[in-house]
XYZ file of C-alpha atoms in Angstrom:
602
model
C 109.218 57.181 44.292
C 110.305 57.623 48.274
C 113.204 55.017 49.748
C 111.403 52.570 51.753
C 109.063 52.286 48.896
C 111.297 51.372 46.635
C 112.868 48.755 48.527
C 109.263 46.937 48.961
C 109.280 46.480 45.460
C 112.809 44.901 45.116
C 112.825 42.423 47.966
C 110.971 39.302 48.165
C 107.450 39.838 49.648
C 106.050 36.242 50.795
C 104.505 37.771 54.166
C 101.139 38.456 54.036
C 101.034 41.022 56.506
C 103.595 42.920 54.664
C 101.709 43.253 51.370
C 98.213 44.116 53.540
C 100.661 47.131 55.133
C 102.663 48.097 51.803
C 99.045 48.352 50.075
C 97.614 50.545 52.540
C 100.359 53.075 53.180
C 100.289 52.910 49.209
C 97.262 53.499 48.349
C 95.065 54.636 51.394
C 94.732 57.371 53.054
C 95.725 58.768 56.558
C 93.142 56.975 57.873
C 94.666 53.374 56.728
C 98.075 55.035 58.629
C 97.742 53.131 61.545
C 96.775 49.846 60.173
C 99.414 50.197 57.698
C 101.629 50.197 60.172
C 100.992 47.750 62.976
C 100.867 45.654 59.334
C 103.901 46.116 59.019
C 105.749 45.693 62.695
C 103.859 42.980 62.432
C 106.115 41.555 59.383
C 109.292 43.528 61.910
C 108.605 41.190 64.389
C 109.492 38.027 62.104
C 112.941 39.243 61.259
C 112.158 40.718 57.964
C 115.135 42.977 56.242
C 112.974 45.496 54.317
C 110.342 46.452 56.839
C 113.375 46.783 59.694
C 114.389 49.091 56.058
C 110.773 50.683 55.876
C 110.781 51.253 59.869
C 113.851 52.697 59.284
C 112.686 55.340 57.091
C 109.120 55.501 58.963
C 110.868 57.095 61.760
C 113.265 59.250 60.489
C 110.583 61.520 58.512
C 113.327 62.637 56.254
C 111.689 62.366 52.780
C 107.693 63.523 52.859
C 107.953 65.306 49.183
C 106.740 63.351 46.184
C 110.465 64.032 44.796
C 111.214 61.187 42.540
C 115.091 59.998 42.366
C 115.651 61.688 38.956
C 115.234 65.221 40.582
C 118.211 64.936 43.077
C 120.337 66.164 40.910
C 118.466 69.200 39.727
C 117.689 69.781 43.912
C 120.901 69.821 44.072
C 122.147 71.976 41.745
C 119.254 74.192 42.420
C 120.338 74.673 46.090
C 123.756 75.366 45.078
C 123.222 77.900 42.732
C 121.132 80.025 45.361
C 117.177 79.065 45.021
C 114.238 79.371 47.783
C 113.382 75.533 48.694
C 109.888 76.916 46.832
C 111.547 77.865 43.695
C 113.635 74.463 43.728
C 110.122 72.615 43.936
C 108.427 74.815 41.212
C 111.469 73.673 38.776
C 111.244 70.140 39.298
C 107.846 70.674 38.054
C 106.374 69.627 41.632
C 101.940 70.285 40.795
C 100.872 69.251 44.559
C 99.744 72.417 46.023
C 100.201 71.104 49.032
C 104.005 70.967 48.647
C 103.663 74.941 48.650
C 101.120 75.185 51.535
C 103.751 73.436 54.707
C 105.927 75.610 56.363
C 109.096 77.240 54.127
C 111.197 75.281 56.958
C 110.298 72.116 57.051
C 110.459 71.774 52.934
C 113.819 72.973 53.368
C 114.680 70.747 55.837
C 113.385 67.780 54.115
C 115.193 69.374 50.994
C 118.600 68.839 52.791
C 117.591 65.524 53.986
C 116.850 64.114 50.263
C 119.852 65.448 49.187
C 122.240 64.842 51.693
C 121.209 61.603 52.698
C 121.256 60.074 49.626
C 124.306 58.030 49.373
C 123.983 57.098 53.469
C 120.345 55.932 53.162
C 121.398 53.704 50.044
C 124.661 52.314 51.711
C 123.285 51.858 55.104
C 120.017 50.042 53.374
C 122.495 48.044 51.305
C 125.251 47.011 55.176
C 121.777 46.328 56.522
C 120.281 43.894 53.466
C 123.703 42.169 53.881
C 124.065 41.740 57.579
C 119.781 40.147 57.296
C 121.277 37.345 54.963
C 123.371 35.660 57.976
C 121.780 36.879 61.400
C 118.245 37.804 62.009
C 118.508 41.402 63.879
C 119.511 40.989 67.599
C 117.753 43.424 70.329
C 121.437 45.382 71.196
C 121.669 45.972 67.021
C 117.575 47.518 67.470
C 118.655 50.099 70.213
C 121.651 51.749 68.535
C 119.501 52.288 65.640
C 117.074 53.824 67.256
C 119.546 55.943 68.732
C 121.104 56.596 65.036
C 117.812 58.135 64.447
C 116.983 60.286 66.999
C 120.596 61.766 66.089
C 119.890 61.696 62.441
C 116.324 63.787 63.894
C 118.433 66.409 65.408
C 121.338 66.886 62.446
C 117.928 67.956 60.815
C 116.365 70.393 62.133
C 118.913 72.511 60.824
C 116.552 74.232 58.158
C 117.888 74.050 54.420
C 117.223 77.323 52.149
C 121.041 77.158 50.095
C 123.805 74.796 49.859
C 127.014 76.208 49.041
C 128.868 74.744 45.701
C 130.030 71.120 46.736
C 128.854 70.598 49.932
C 125.694 68.809 51.212
C 125.123 71.965 54.589
C 122.700 74.201 54.470
C 124.445 78.086 54.517
C 122.147 80.792 55.830
C 119.650 82.457 54.672
C 119.422 84.698 51.815
C 117.593 85.992 49.248
C 116.315 83.315 46.633
C 117.982 84.495 42.805
C 115.206 83.275 41.428
C 111.707 84.492 43.386
C 114.350 87.634 45.008
C 112.452 86.626 48.389
C 108.404 86.112 47.415
C 108.305 82.496 48.775
C 110.068 83.473 50.925
C 109.537 86.041 53.125
C 106.042 87.435 51.607
C 104.349 83.536 51.993
C 103.670 83.392 55.989
C 100.627 84.151 58.431
C 101.879 87.753 58.971
C 101.488 88.278 55.520
C 98.383 86.632 55.372
C 97.059 88.826 58.218
C 97.973 92.008 56.927
C 96.519 91.049 53.522
C 92.994 90.476 55.578
C 93.622 93.578 57.708
C 93.664 95.827 54.360
C 89.931 94.127 53.715
C 88.676 94.059 57.064
C 89.178 98.001 57.407
C 88.016 98.763 53.615
C 84.593 97.194 54.133
C 83.506 95.420 50.804
C 80.600 93.205 50.854
C 81.545 89.891 49.131
C 80.656 85.906 48.582
C 84.572 85.124 47.703
C 87.820 86.807 46.784
C 90.216 86.321 44.351
C 94.164 86.384 45.222
C 96.143 87.882 42.207
C 100.096 89.276 42.386
C 101.859 91.257 40.328
C 105.123 90.566 40.280
C 108.529 91.961 38.858
C 109.678 91.803 35.466
C 113.022 90.415 36.213
C 111.767 87.553 37.575
C 111.628 86.369 34.025
C 114.486 86.765 33.906
C 116.061 85.099 36.145
C 113.923 82.009 35.817
C 115.123 81.514 32.143
C 118.596 81.927 33.937
C 118.251 79.279 36.144
C 116.334 76.667 33.348
C 118.674 77.257 31.405
C 121.551 76.079 34.675
C 119.639 72.713 34.923
C 118.339 72.308 31.112
C 121.793 69.763 30.928
C 120.274 67.720 33.396
C 117.116 67.641 32.660
C 118.202 66.292 29.248
C 120.203 63.466 30.313
C 117.726 62.395 32.894
C 115.410 62.412 29.185
C 112.845 63.720 31.637
C 110.695 64.909 28.633
C 109.933 68.742 30.883
C 110.396 72.166 28.717
C 110.350 75.631 30.691
C 106.418 75.656 30.047
C 106.031 72.735 32.884
C 107.990 75.174 35.127
C 104.984 75.885 37.872
C 104.877 80.396 37.945
C 105.892 81.445 40.829
C 102.653 83.482 40.832
C 101.381 80.192 41.020
C 103.242 78.756 43.811
C 102.253 82.143 45.229
C 98.419 81.764 45.765
C 99.101 77.808 46.950
C 100.532 79.210 49.619
C 99.190 82.011 50.389
C 95.339 81.573 50.014
C 94.375 78.936 52.435
C 95.933 81.529 54.933
C 94.175 84.701 53.899
C 90.537 82.815 53.537
C 91.737 81.541 57.942
C 92.369 84.834 58.649
C 88.678 86.446 57.029
C 86.912 83.723 59.080
C 86.381 80.986 55.982
C 85.912 82.392 53.039
C 86.709 81.068 50.672
C 89.512 82.578 48.527
C 90.428 81.471 44.885
C 93.243 82.134 42.124
C 91.229 82.669 39.068
C 88.615 85.031 38.683
C 85.563 84.398 37.022
C 83.375 87.285 37.034
C 80.782 85.436 36.496
C 80.570 83.899 40.273
C 83.919 85.987 41.773
C 83.533 89.834 41.885
C 85.514 91.066 44.470
C 89.587 90.616 43.667
C 93.089 91.245 46.069
C 95.931 92.649 44.327
C 99.256 92.094 46.019
C 102.135 93.716 44.285
C 105.787 93.577 44.402
C 108.446 95.768 42.874
C 112.449 95.754 43.373
C 115.562 97.902 42.995
C 117.326 95.609 40.461
C 114.354 95.803 37.456
C 116.209 97.977 35.319
C 119.624 96.275 36.079
C 119.324 92.949 35.121
C 116.352 93.958 32.342
C 118.362 96.449 30.191
C 120.555 94.119 28.668
C 117.117 92.952 26.413
C 116.992 96.452 25.667
C 120.105 96.551 22.983
C 119.785 92.903 22.231
C 115.522 93.296 20.920
C 115.093 97.288 21.277
C 112.003 96.465 19.403
C 109.826 94.739 22.673
C 110.796 97.961 24.572
C 108.646 100.962 22.636
C 108.182 103.836 25.511
C 104.829 104.678 25.608
C 102.888 107.869 27.448
C 100.789 105.033 29.427
C 104.248 103.180 30.398
C 106.010 104.304 33.543
C 108.824 101.843 32.859
C 109.496 100.181 29.594
C 110.457 96.943 31.210
C 106.755 95.129 31.473
C 105.941 91.690 32.221
C 105.020 91.062 29.119
C 107.876 92.901 27.350
C 110.171 90.958 28.837
C 108.840 87.873 27.768
C 108.598 89.182 23.893
C 112.458 89.362 24.194
C 113.386 86.739 25.855
C 111.321 84.639 23.287
C 113.572 85.457 20.584
C 116.834 85.974 22.306
C 118.592 82.594 21.746
C 120.242 80.459 24.980
C 123.232 81.480 23.415
C 123.263 85.523 23.426
C 121.644 85.313 26.810
C 124.555 83.335 28.709
C 126.422 85.965 27.090
C 125.111 89.025 28.046
C 123.483 87.414 31.569
C 124.649 85.479 34.543
C 123.581 81.584 35.019
C 123.105 80.744 37.540
C 122.040 84.128 38.704
C 124.213 86.293 41.070
C 122.957 86.872 44.410
C 120.865 90.139 45.010
C 121.712 92.569 47.179
C 118.075 93.230 48.838
C 114.735 91.269 48.529
C 111.427 92.339 47.031
C 109.071 95.468 48.436
C 106.093 93.853 48.769
C 103.716 97.587 47.520
C 100.174 98.319 49.692
C 97.015 95.770 49.192
C 94.852 96.558 46.744
C 91.104 96.087 46.807
C 88.470 96.199 43.774
C 85.145 94.612 43.207
C 83.823 94.085 39.964
C 81.639 97.179 38.304
C 77.821 96.848 39.592
C 75.627 97.955 36.243
C 72.386 99.809 36.863
C 70.008 100.609 34.151
C 66.648 102.411 33.609
C 64.520 104.873 31.552
C 64.447 108.484 32.450
C 62.345 111.456 31.998
C 63.973 115.003 31.521
C 61.629 118.228 32.315
C 63.686 121.086 32.145
C 64.753 123.377 28.867
C 67.949 124.587 30.976
C 69.813 120.840 31.914
C 71.781 119.226 29.725
C 72.436 115.204 30.360
C 75.727 115.495 31.308
C 77.916 118.154 32.859
C 78.653 121.329 30.484
C 81.555 122.730 30.893
C 83.767 124.615 28.503
C 86.626 126.278 28.166
C 87.496 124.817 32.249
C 83.487 127.568 33.745
C 80.383 125.081 34.479
C 78.221 126.562 32.887
C 74.772 125.275 34.733
C 74.827 123.578 38.532
C 73.718 119.955 37.983
C 73.174 117.684 34.816
C 70.591 114.667 33.751
C 73.880 112.294 34.979
C 74.519 114.146 38.634
C 71.451 113.514 39.398
C 70.665 109.844 38.940
C 74.068 109.116 39.620
C 74.576 110.376 43.650
C 72.116 108.819 45.855
C 72.990 105.555 43.622
C 77.039 106.263 44.397
C 76.366 106.610 47.877
C 73.705 103.610 48.713
C 76.571 101.319 46.244
C 79.593 103.303 47.972
C 81.182 103.524 45.339
C 84.316 105.070 43.867
C 83.374 106.870 40.433
C 80.412 106.038 37.578
C 80.033 105.941 34.105
C 77.646 106.710 32.510
C 76.012 106.047 28.931
C 72.457 106.347 27.243
C 70.809 105.314 24.050
C 71.606 109.200 21.964
C 71.548 112.060 24.098
C 69.229 115.219 23.560
C 70.559 118.813 23.901
C 70.010 121.155 27.452
C 66.678 122.772 26.376
C 65.132 119.498 24.386
C 63.186 117.656 26.828
C 62.631 114.371 27.283
C 59.395 112.752 27.442
C 56.995 109.947 27.434
C 58.226 106.255 28.759
C 61.501 107.729 28.553
C 65.454 107.814 27.545
C 67.082 104.390 28.436
C 69.879 104.890 30.257
C 73.151 102.498 32.349
C 75.408 103.795 34.814
C 78.165 101.878 35.447
C 79.083 102.459 39.212
C 82.912 101.901 39.760
C 84.696 99.877 43.293
C 81.821 99.297 44.934
C 82.208 98.602 48.984
C 78.249 97.349 48.879
C 76.927 95.180 45.627
C 73.655 93.401 46.457
C 70.234 95.048 46.632
C 66.854 93.035 46.619
C 64.554 94.052 44.468
C 62.171 96.768 47.698
C 65.628 98.390 48.252
C 65.751 99.493 44.589
C 62.861 100.692 44.628
C 63.414 102.512 47.655
C 66.728 103.762 45.928
C 64.488 104.871 42.794
C 61.386 106.514 45.281
C 64.957 108.714 46.383
C 66.170 109.971 42.949
C 62.818 110.748 42.243
C 62.438 113.193 45.412
C 65.624 114.882 44.922
C 64.783 116.441 42.615
C 62.355 117.992 39.654
C 63.924 118.239 36.557
C 63.697 114.795 36.310
C 62.406 111.425 36.840
C 63.128 107.678 36.792
C 61.475 104.823 35.967
C 62.553 100.920 35.977
C 65.195 101.126 37.919
C 67.256 98.056 38.082
C 70.529 95.999 38.296
C 71.816 94.217 35.398
C 74.622 92.653 33.796
C 77.690 93.866 31.545
C 76.497 92.055 28.848
C 73.022 93.038 29.213
C 74.360 96.375 28.894
C 75.153 95.478 24.962
C 70.994 95.962 24.403
C 71.294 99.278 24.230
C 73.709 100.113 21.735
C 72.252 97.337 19.886
C 70.662 97.917 16.069
C 70.869 101.530 17.195
C 70.642 103.468 14.050
C 68.120 101.552 13.016
C 65.600 102.665 16.355
C 62.872 105.149 15.421
C 62.687 108.368 17.638
C 59.621 109.702 18.048
C 59.774 114.240 18.796
C 57.269 117.309 18.608
C 58.714 120.362 17.804
C 57.592 124.047 17.197
C 57.864 125.336 14.162
C 58.045 129.179 12.977
C 57.819 130.317 9.926
C 58.784 133.857 8.398
C 56.104 134.045 5.724
C 52.569 133.746 6.772
C 51.291 130.219 6.647
C 47.208 129.059 6.518
C 46.518 124.964 7.511
C 46.492 124.327 3.999
C 50.147 125.160 3.628
C 51.658 122.510 5.941
C 48.547 120.048 5.094
C 51.485 118.256 3.011
C 53.987 117.371 4.790
C 51.369 114.715 6.877
C 51.448 113.166 2.893
C 55.283 112.768 2.900
C 56.552 109.477 3.728
C 59.995 107.556 4.079
C 61.999 110.933 3.289
C 65.577 110.931 2.708
C 67.720 113.150 4.493
C 71.881 113.888 3.407
C 73.281 115.399 7.101
C 76.448 116.622 7.318
C 77.756 116.999 10.525
C 75.904 120.329 12.082
C 78.430 123.250 13.290
C 77.365 123.490 16.451
C 78.755 119.902 17.165
C 81.349 119.772 14.702
C 84.591 120.782 17.581
C 83.817 116.943 19.045
C 82.553 114.784 15.747
C 83.905 114.168 13.013
C 83.319 115.737 9.305
C 80.508 113.318 7.886
C 77.631 112.496 5.770
C 74.898 111.198 7.283
C 72.020 109.139 5.648
C 69.086 109.700 8.164
C 65.474 109.020 6.977
C 62.297 111.141 8.348
C 59.617 107.833 8.622
C 56.504 109.845 9.187
C 55.432 113.307 9.650
C 51.741 115.177 10.672
C 51.003 119.074 12.409
C 48.415 120.978 14.149
C 47.975 124.796 12.802
C 48.840 127.353 15.460
C 48.172 131.117 13.677
C 50.053 132.480 10.851
C 53.362 131.822 12.029
C 53.582 128.453 14.268
C 52.234 124.679 14.246
C 53.671 121.968 16.274
C 56.099 119.528 13.979
C 55.048 116.056 14.967
C 58.013 113.522 13.344
C 59.243 109.766 13.427
C 62.275 109.424 12.253
C 65.180 106.768 12.636
C 67.585 107.079 15.367
C 70.867 109.540 14.725
C 68.177 112.267 13.028
C 69.659 116.040 13.406
C 66.035 117.183 14.168
C 66.935 121.113 14.078
C 68.710 121.390 11.218
C 66.347 119.486 9.441
C 64.330 122.602 10.555
C 66.066 125.769 9.859
C 68.503 123.899 7.442
C 71.973 124.336 8.956
C 73.157 126.584 6.648
C 72.054 124.155 3.811
C 74.127 121.846 5.207
C 70.684 119.160 5.747
C 69.230 118.451 2.447
C 66.171 118.345 1.664
C 65.307 120.616 4.429
C 62.258 122.522 6.568
C 63.400 125.540 4.766
C 63.250 123.632 0.946
C 59.899 122.083 1.954
C 58.168 125.054 3.012
C 59.341 127.399 -0.046
C 60.322 130.098 3.570
C 62.626 130.525 6.179
C 61.589 127.800 9.442
C 63.090 127.244 12.504
C 63.363 125.830 15.869
C 61.456 126.992 19.325
C 61.068 124.108 21.246
C 61.390 120.590 20.480
C 60.698 117.111 22.754
C 61.761 113.932 22.514
C 58.177 111.718 22.478
C 59.860 108.463 23.125
C 62.872 106.397 22.238
C 61.850 102.846 20.249
C 64.481 100.646 22.676
C 62.619 97.706 24.463
C 65.738 97.808 27.268
C 65.276 97.061 30.169
C 62.906 95.574 30.710
C 59.325 97.380 32.440
C 58.862 97.192 35.737
C 55.548 97.419 36.551
C 54.956 100.624 39.139
């Protein structure tokens, strides 16, 4: 509680104007400050001692931050250790966001006044109380107090950043020993302008923005050291606080910057926590520091199992690894290896390039493939491309251009071979568009995109094109092996046959197969025996060596291998059933019985 409020509480309050003024200040908002001051000045004119003391503190303006008396020794100790003003607020567990948003200079000045003026204010308050017990305040005394107040305001203009040991005066503005300058040098309007300029240049389409930040790993080490430095003071003051109560650097940075960045972007809301349902555009700022390895190296000797190198990690000292190691290290071991408080760094953090990322947009539909020389995905063998295009590329090209995406991932409900057509109502597919700069399309625009794809090639056709959610993608793969697919195959037989030789196939129901992984896909799929079911078959006799075979099968059945047997790797097979060598000349997918995505009327 600020000093002038405490003074009111210890004095004998009998005047109603003072009570009214105090209540207005204590409980009211900015609109009530005027009436509050007027009410309290009414009591001043009556010679109230307590009101005179309050008026002195109000005109001084030396205490504005919501700090408490028990915070005072911690503030002094942190400033002496070399902490910046905002880090001091963090270690005081101050969760008031507005305190971090005021200018660094004002915050530092108030902290300096909070520490250095405390003893003087208490002694002056005592003197004023003693004097007013005997005589009412004289006009000359009021004038002298006013001069003193003006002089004090001039002195407080000195910006407090750090304090030398045992000194109440601020030293030069050096790099903070904890945040390494992040909350000093990069929490201002200039850096907000830099962020906003990058965002504007990228030309993304968005309604809200998430601000994220990446920090050097050694900040956790330095924060731990500083916490141990003030831990004793915390316990002596019986403060029920823990390291987890300290406001994180990331949070303080976001609280400080979100309003500034929003202003530079024309008022677009900037939030600090991402919600994939509402916030889809993220701007990331990152910082590095040249002393990361030297600050964290001692942890590798104590907890080597936390810092195992991997192929994907450029540096073993990641934030998660450092935090994990700090949880395992005892305070005694830590203090033997790392200075407490932390030493002054030689330099501040280095700001990395601002990164922009929009969450993926998912587009789904069904495609027909009419060509027997078009693979579903790019066909590359031994580094050499065999076909000039593919289904996914023909679909993706217009979408990449329209969404201004940086890449895509294609998936579908199964796949057909390059020489297999997909007919009927088509095969369900979904395309994940990576980091799209445009994300909103109305139904008419999506229909136009579908038409653009269909006009680009006569080898494919797309239907039911629509934008879907990430969660909806799961419907395409749900119970995939329980679904059914229908095929038409042109069969050749070595032995001459007649219509009666193949009629029995139509009477064969729920034929169970045991299929070893086909030789043609063994290079990319594990060796296994898969049980599949052919539900029904029907035939259409063509000539002595050819007939059409229609099949409805369990999804995932290898039709070609069922026909020719794959050197006995599929049992039973058509060769066994007809007692002659058979092969497949043509294959068409007639239907994929997956009820997704929803049908859209033409």
